[in-house]
Structure formats: C-alpha cells, structure tokens
Amino acid sequence: MERVQDPGIRDWNFPRGIASVALMVGYAGEHGVPATRMLAGTRLTEAMLRDPDAQIDAYIELAVVRNLVRELADRPAFGIEVGRRYRITTFGIFGFACVSSPTLGEAIGFALRYLELSFTFCLPVAEWRSGEFVAWVHDESIPTDVRQFLVERDVGAMHQVLSDLLGKPLPLARAEFRSAEPAYVDMLTDAFGVHPRFGRAQNLFSFDPAMLEQPLPQANEHTWAMCLAQCRDLVDRRRARTGIAAEVRELLVPGGAKGFTAPAGIDTVASNLNMSTRTLRRRLDIAGTSYRALLDEVRRALAEEMLTATPLSVSDVAIRLGYAEASTFIFAFRRWTGATPAAYRRARVPRR
C-alpha cells in the first residue's frame, strides 16, 4: 500500500547542536583551512566546538557552510566527502534512537518525526510504493550559492547513516538530482553504487522496500524506548528556550508583569522583532506554533495569577487580558482549565 510521510518540520531554520559545525571545521582543517577562517562571521570559537551541549541557530551553521564552500570550491565532490563523515555518533541521542530501532523502516519513521534533532538543510519526504521506497529530498528553500553542496552533503549523510544502521552499504536503485551533471560524476557513482541522473525535476534516491523490514543489528526495545523519551524531552526543551516562539513569548509576558496590562497584538510584536506580520506568522508556523497559541499560553498564566493573587473581578481580569467581553474570557478559561474563573478562584483562594 502506498503512503507518504512528511518530516516533522517545515523548514531548515531550527536550532541545532554544534557537532555538524565541528565536523566541517575538522574536514576543512585537514585540507589546510584554519578554524579561524571557517568560523569567520559566526561569533563561534574553537572552544565552543568542544561543548556537546552547545546549541546554535541554523543561520550560524549556514555561515560556516558558506565559508567552507568559499575555501574549497575547487575540490571535486567535497559535498559527498563531508556528508559521508556524518555517522550515527554524530547525532547523539537522536542517532542512538535510530540505531536501536527494531527495523530500518521504524528508524526512518522516527527520524522524520524528530528531524529537528538532525543537522539537515534538505527536507526529506518518504514515500512507500509498491516495489520501491523513495526519499524525495527538497532543496527549494536553500540559498542557491550553497544549494549543490548541501544537497550532496545531506544526501550523502542520509545514505551513510542508513548504511550504518544496516551494518552494510545500502544498495540504491536510483539517484536523481536537479542540478546539472558535474565533472566528478564518477565519484558520486562510487559513493552511491549507482550512476546518478541529473537535470531531473526532483532530488531523490530509492531502494528496495524489502530493506525496510530488515531487523537492525543493534535493535534493543528497552534502549529504543528510553531514547525516544529523551528525544521528546530534548525537542520540548529546545522549543521552549530557543527560536522565534521564545522571542514572541518573551514580548508577550512582560506586559503582565507591569500592572497586568493586556499582551501586545501581533502587529506590535512583529514590529518589535523588526519583521512584517506576515513573516512572523510564517516563522511561527515553521516552528510548529502560532501567535494565537502563544497568546493563549500567556493569557492563561496571567489569568491564573490575577485570579489567585489579586482581588480583581472576573470582568476586570478579562479587560486586562484584552477581551472585549467577560463572557469570551470565561469561555476561553473554561477551555484552558475545565473550570470557570470563579470556580477556579474559589478552589484556590481560602476564604477570609
């Protein structure tokens, strides 16, 4: 039966660990490029590359990619060379979750759901077909000056990791790229085990779907469950403390700390972030949330504080939260907590 699985993210602009940058800096160093030139314009230091907990914005890694492409532009197939250096251990707990999965198909499904724990810029979409498994590799949102390198790097990394999971090279049925055929096509053929085709409508690679059912050599149900829980926790913590959602939440919350004034509207928030309202909506959508969802979070927290820490009436609380009518606030509060504001207050504020 045919089915398609999209990644759990909509764009490459997600926070990521430092391991990918460290890997590229190491590769460049082997070819005579010092770390200072690779880190130019990023505010990163060599010491930061050794911090396993360091987290950076995607644009920081993109700046390092641009430095690498500029320094080694004349080296053939270096995108594939870099991609094949991404191994299971490069990805930390995300990689261990994949390697302990029951089958290759389960590992791919997990990787797509938690893709923001990877370092990819290309977004893969998996399609299970009769007689063929196809990975469509989307590069449309990648800047053109680094697109070919990142497509080769990410496809090379995907193929390498899938091979590592199996414990043997993954035989591809076909590989296709949107770019023109390069002079080093033979090197790509050696890497993938199949002669790629170029100038195609989409980037993709495919293989026999029977491979998806193969048990992985290091599968372990207990380890897999533990890694899944840690990955969920890591994603939640990253989303909570970084990115556009955290910036918006920070701008919404202070209003309540100064006399419980209503949170700012989306136009004001966008202006404070030096972007258009449309751009803000798009970036929040990419982050998997919305202004409305974040506003609800802030309003609920402020409402609970006002109801338990002040003598304000329900109507006054509604006005301070920006509601035109108390009934609208009461409906929203019941949706958040399952109780009316009055019932919530009675249950938490002792009678005097």
Coordinates of C-alpha atoms in Angstrom, one line a residue:
M1 CA 0.0 0.0 0.0
E2 CA 1.4 3.4 -0.9
R3 CA 1.8 6.0 1.8
V4 CA 3.8 9.2 2.3
Q5 CA 5.4 10.6 5.5
D6 CA 6.4 14.2 5.7
P7 CA 9.1 15.4 8.1
G8 CA 8.1 16.9 11.4
I9 CA 9.3 20.3 10.4
R10 CA 8.5 22.6 7.5
D11 CA 11.9 24.4 7.1
W12 CA 15.6 24.0 7.9
N13 CA 15.6 27.0 10.2
F14 CA 15.6 25.1 13.5
P15 CA 18.1 25.3 16.4
R16 CA 20.8 22.6 16.3
G17 CA 23.8 21.2 18.1
I18 CA 27.4 22.2 17.4
A19 CA 28.6 18.7 16.2
S20 CA 27.9 19.4 12.5
V21 CA 29.9 22.7 12.6
A22 CA 32.8 20.9 14.4
L23 CA 32.8 18.1 11.8
M24 CA 33.0 20.7 8.9
V25 CA 35.7 22.7 10.7
G26 CA 37.7 19.4 11.2
Y27 CA 37.3 18.5 7.5
A28 CA 38.5 21.9 6.4
G29 CA 41.5 21.7 8.7
E30 CA 42.6 18.5 7.0
H31 CA 42.7 20.5 3.8
G32 CA 44.6 23.4 5.0
V33 CA 41.8 25.8 6.1
P34 CA 42.3 27.1 9.7
A35 CA 39.4 27.1 12.1
T36 CA 39.5 30.9 12.3
R37 CA 38.6 31.2 8.6
M38 CA 35.9 28.6 8.9
L39 CA 34.3 30.4 11.9
A40 CA 34.6 33.9 10.5
G41 CA 31.4 35.9 10.9
T42 CA 29.8 33.5 13.3
R43 CA 31.0 34.6 16.8
L44 CA 31.9 30.9 17.5
T45 CA 35.2 30.0 19.0
E46 CA 37.2 26.7 18.8
A47 CA 36.4 26.1 22.4
M48 CA 32.7 26.2 21.7
L49 CA 33.1 23.3 19.2
R50 CA 34.1 21.0 22.1
D51 CA 30.9 21.7 24.1
P52 CA 28.5 18.9 23.5
D53 CA 25.6 20.9 24.9
A54 CA 26.2 24.0 22.8
Q55 CA 23.2 24.9 20.6
I56 CA 23.3 27.3 17.7
D57 CA 20.9 28.9 15.2
A58 CA 20.7 27.3 11.7
Y59 CA 22.0 30.5 10.2
I60 CA 25.2 30.1 12.1
E61 CA 25.8 26.7 10.6
L62 CA 24.8 28.2 7.2
A63 CA 27.6 30.8 7.6
V64 CA 30.1 28.0 8.3
V65 CA 28.8 26.2 5.2
R66 CA 29.4 29.3 3.1
N67 CA 32.9 29.7 4.5
L68 CA 33.6 26.0 3.6
V69 CA 32.3 26.4 0.1
R70 CA 34.3 29.5 -0.5
E71 CA 37.5 27.9 0.8
L72 CA 37.2 24.6 -1.0
A73 CA 35.2 25.5 -4.1
D74 CA 37.7 23.8 -6.4
R75 CA 37.7 20.5 -4.6
P76 CA 35.5 18.0 -6.5
A77 CA 32.7 16.1 -4.8
F78 CA 33.6 17.6 -1.4
G79 CA 29.9 17.8 -0.5
I80 CA 29.7 14.0 -0.7
E81 CA 33.0 13.7 1.2
V82 CA 31.7 15.8 4.0
G83 CA 28.3 14.0 4.0
R84 CA 29.9 10.6 4.4
R85 CA 31.5 11.7 7.6
Y86 CA 28.2 12.0 9.4
R87 CA 27.9 8.8 11.4
I88 CA 25.4 7.6 14.0
T89 CA 27.5 9.0 16.8
T90 CA 27.5 12.5 15.2
F91 CA 23.8 12.8 16.1
G92 CA 24.0 12.0 19.8
I93 CA 20.8 10.6 21.3
F94 CA 18.9 11.1 18.0
G95 CA 21.4 8.7 16.4
F96 CA 21.2 6.1 19.2
A97 CA 17.4 6.1 18.9
C98 CA 17.7 5.3 15.2
V99 CA 20.3 2.6 15.7
S100 CA 18.3 0.9 18.5
S101 CA 15.1 0.9 16.4
P102 CA 13.6 -2.5 15.5
T103 CA 13.8 -2.1 11.7
L104 CA 15.1 0.3 9.1
G105 CA 11.6 1.4 8.4
E106 CA 11.0 2.2 12.0
A107 CA 14.2 4.2 12.2
I108 CA 13.3 6.2 9.1
G109 CA 9.8 7.0 10.5
F110 CA 11.3 8.1 13.8
A111 CA 14.0 10.2 12.1
L112 CA 11.3 12.1 10.1
R113 CA 9.3 12.8 13.2
Y114 CA 12.3 14.2 15.0
L115 CA 14.2 15.7 12.1
E116 CA 14.9 18.9 14.0
L117 CA 17.4 16.9 16.1
S118 CA 19.5 16.4 12.9
F119 CA 21.6 18.9 11.0
T120 CA 19.9 18.7 7.6
F121 CA 19.0 21.7 5.4
C122 CA 17.3 19.5 2.8
L123 CA 13.9 18.2 3.9
P124 CA 13.3 14.6 3.0
V125 CA 9.8 13.2 2.3
A126 CA 9.4 9.4 2.4
E127 CA 7.1 7.5 0.0
W128 CA 6.4 3.8 0.4
R129 CA 5.5 2.5 -3.1
S130 CA 4.8 -0.9 -4.4
G131 CA 8.2 -2.2 -5.4
E132 CA 10.2 0.9 -4.4
F133 CA 10.9 3.2 -1.4
V134 CA 11.6 6.7 -2.5
A135 CA 13.1 9.5 -0.5
W136 CA 12.3 12.9 -2.1
V137 CA 14.9 15.4 -1.0
H138 CA 13.6 19.0 -1.1
D139 CA 16.1 21.8 -1.6
E140 CA 13.8 24.6 -2.8
S141 CA 14.3 26.8 0.3
I142 CA 18.1 26.5 0.4
P143 CA 20.1 29.6 -0.8
T144 CA 21.4 29.0 -4.3
D145 CA 25.0 29.7 -3.5
V146 CA 25.3 26.7 -1.2
R147 CA 22.5 24.5 -2.6
Q148 CA 24.6 22.0 -4.6
F149 CA 27.0 21.4 -1.7
L150 CA 24.2 21.0 0.9
V151 CA 22.2 18.6 -1.4
E152 CA 25.3 16.4 -1.9
R153 CA 26.2 16.7 1.8
D154 CA 22.7 15.8 3.1
V155 CA 22.0 13.0 0.6
G156 CA 25.5 11.6 1.3
A157 CA 24.8 11.8 5.0
M158 CA 21.4 10.1 4.7
H159 CA 22.9 7.3 2.6
Q160 CA 25.8 6.9 5.0
V161 CA 23.6 6.8 8.1
L162 CA 21.2 4.3 6.6
S163 CA 24.1 2.1 5.7
D164 CA 25.5 2.4 9.2
L165 CA 22.1 1.3 10.6
L166 CA 22.1 -1.8 8.4
G167 CA 25.7 -2.6 9.1
K168 CA 26.4 -2.8 5.4
P169 CA 26.2 -0.5 2.4
L170 CA 22.6 0.3 1.4
P171 CA 22.2 -0.6 -2.3
L172 CA 20.3 2.2 -4.2
A173 CA 18.0 1.5 -7.1
R174 CA 18.4 5.1 -8.4
A175 CA 19.6 8.5 -7.5
E176 CA 18.4 11.7 -9.2
F177 CA 19.4 15.4 -8.8
R178 CA 18.0 18.7 -10.0
S179 CA 21.5 20.1 -10.7
A180 CA 23.4 19.7 -13.9
E181 CA 25.8 16.8 -14.2
P182 CA 29.2 17.7 -12.6
A183 CA 32.6 16.7 -13.9
Y184 CA 33.0 14.4 -10.9
V185 CA 30.0 12.2 -11.6
D186 CA 32.1 9.1 -11.4
M187 CA 32.9 9.9 -7.7
L188 CA 29.2 10.2 -7.0
T189 CA 28.6 6.8 -8.7
D190 CA 31.3 5.2 -6.5
A191 CA 29.7 6.8 -3.4
F192 CA 26.1 5.7 -4.1
G193 CA 26.8 2.5 -6.1
V194 CA 24.5 3.6 -8.9
H195 CA 25.0 6.1 -11.7
P196 CA 23.0 9.3 -10.8
R197 CA 20.9 11.1 -13.3
F198 CA 21.0 14.9 -13.4
G199 CA 18.7 17.7 -14.6
R200 CA 15.7 16.0 -13.1
A201 CA 12.5 17.5 -11.7
Q202 CA 13.4 16.5 -8.1
N203 CA 16.2 15.2 -6.0
L204 CA 15.6 11.7 -4.9
F205 CA 17.1 8.3 -4.1
S206 CA 15.3 5.0 -3.9
F207 CA 15.9 1.4 -2.8
D208 CA 14.1 -1.9 -2.5
P209 CA 11.3 -1.6 0.2
A210 CA 12.2 -5.1 1.4
M211 CA 15.1 -3.4 3.1
L212 CA 12.7 -1.5 5.4
E213 CA 11.7 -4.8 7.1
Q214 CA 15.2 -5.9 7.9
P215 CA 15.8 -6.0 11.7
L216 CA 18.7 -3.7 12.7
P217 CA 21.7 -5.5 14.2
Q218 CA 21.7 -3.3 17.3
A219 CA 18.0 -3.1 17.8
N220 CA 17.0 -3.0 21.5
E221 CA 13.4 -2.4 22.6
H222 CA 14.4 -1.0 26.1
T223 CA 17.1 1.3 24.7
W224 CA 14.8 2.5 21.9
A225 CA 12.0 3.4 24.3
M226 CA 14.5 5.3 26.6
C227 CA 16.0 7.2 23.6
L228 CA 12.5 8.1 22.3
A229 CA 11.6 9.6 25.7
Q230 CA 14.9 11.6 25.8
C231 CA 14.4 12.8 22.2
R232 CA 10.9 14.0 23.0
D233 CA 12.2 15.8 26.1
L234 CA 15.1 17.4 24.1
V235 CA 12.7 18.7 21.4
D236 CA 10.4 20.2 24.1
R237 CA 13.3 21.9 25.8
R238 CA 14.7 23.3 22.6
R239 CA 11.4 24.7 21.5
A240 CA 10.8 26.2 24.9
R241 CA 14.0 28.1 25.3
T242 CA 15.0 29.0 21.7
G243 CA 13.7 30.2 18.5
I244 CA 11.0 32.6 17.4
A245 CA 8.4 31.1 19.8
A246 CA 10.6 32.0 22.8
E247 CA 11.1 35.6 21.4
V248 CA 7.4 36.1 20.9
R249 CA 6.5 34.7 24.3
E250 CA 9.1 37.0 26.0
L251 CA 7.5 40.0 24.3
L252 CA 4.0 38.9 25.4
V253 CA 4.8 38.1 29.1
P254 CA 6.3 41.4 30.3
G255 CA 3.0 43.2 29.8
G256 CA 1.6 41.2 32.5
A257 CA 4.4 41.9 34.9
K258 CA 3.7 45.6 34.8
G259 CA 0.2 46.1 36.2
F260 CA -1.3 43.2 34.3
T261 CA -1.7 45.1 31.1
A262 CA -3.0 43.2 28.0
P263 CA -0.4 41.3 25.9
A264 CA 0.7 43.1 22.8
G265 CA -1.0 42.5 19.5
I266 CA 0.7 40.5 16.7
D267 CA 1.4 43.7 14.7
T268 CA 3.2 45.2 17.7
V269 CA 5.2 42.0 18.4
A270 CA 6.2 41.8 14.7
S271 CA 7.4 45.4 14.7
N272 CA 9.4 44.8 17.9
L273 CA 11.1 41.9 16.2
N274 CA 11.8 44.0 13.1
M275 CA 9.8 41.9 10.7
S276 CA 6.4 42.1 9.0
T277 CA 3.3 40.4 10.5
R278 CA 3.3 38.0 7.5
T279 CA 6.9 37.0 8.1
L280 CA 6.2 36.5 11.8
R281 CA 3.2 34.2 11.1
R282 CA 5.3 32.2 8.6
R283 CA 8.2 31.7 11.1
L284 CA 5.8 30.7 13.9
D285 CA 4.2 28.2 11.5
I286 CA 7.6 26.8 10.7
A287 CA 8.3 26.5 14.4
G288 CA 5.1 24.4 14.8
T289 CA 3.1 27.1 16.7
S290 CA 1.2 30.3 16.2
Y291 CA 0.7 33.7 17.7
R292 CA -2.8 32.6 18.9
A293 CA -1.4 29.6 20.6
L294 CA 1.4 31.6 22.4
L295 CA -1.1 34.3 23.3
D296 CA -3.3 31.7 24.9
E297 CA -0.4 30.4 26.9
V298 CA 0.4 33.8 28.2
R299 CA -3.2 34.8 28.9
R300 CA -3.8 31.6 30.8
A301 CA -0.7 32.2 33.0
L302 CA -1.7 35.8 33.7
A303 CA -5.3 34.9 34.3
E304 CA -4.4 32.3 36.9
E305 CA -2.1 34.7 38.6
M306 CA -4.7 37.5 38.7
L307 CA -7.4 35.2 40.0
T308 CA -5.3 33.9 42.8
A309 CA -3.2 36.9 43.8
T310 CA -5.4 39.9 43.3
P311 CA -9.0 40.9 44.3
L312 CA -9.8 41.8 40.7
S313 CA -13.3 40.8 39.5
V314 CA -13.6 38.4 36.6
S315 CA -14.7 41.3 34.4
D316 CA -11.6 43.3 35.3
V317 CA -9.3 40.3 34.6
A318 CA -11.0 39.9 31.2
I319 CA -10.4 43.6 30.4
R320 CA -6.7 43.4 31.4
L321 CA -6.2 40.4 29.2
G322 CA -7.6 42.3 26.2
Y323 CA -11.0 40.6 26.0
A324 CA -13.9 42.9 24.9
E325 CA -16.4 40.9 26.9
A326 CA -16.2 38.8 30.1
S327 CA -18.2 36.0 28.5
T328 CA -15.5 35.5 25.9
F329 CA -12.8 35.3 28.6
I330 CA -14.9 32.9 30.7
F331 CA -15.4 30.6 27.6
A332 CA -11.6 30.6 26.9
F333 CA -10.7 30.0 30.6
R334 CA -13.0 27.0 30.7
R335 CA -11.4 25.6 27.6
W336 CA -7.9 26.0 29.2
T337 CA -8.7 24.7 32.7
G338 CA -12.0 22.9 32.6
A339 CA -13.4 25.4 35.2
T340 CA -14.9 28.8 35.2
P341 CA -12.8 31.7 36.5
A342 CA -15.0 32.0 39.6
A343 CA -14.8 28.2 40.4
Y344 CA -11.0 28.3 39.8
R345 CA -10.6 31.1 42.3
R346 CA -12.9 29.5 44.9
A347 CA -10.9 26.3 44.8
R348 CA -7.5 28.1 45.3
V349 CA -8.2 31.1 47.4
P350 CA -9.1 30.5 51.0
R351 CA -12.0 32.4 52.5
R352 CA -11.0 35.2 54.9

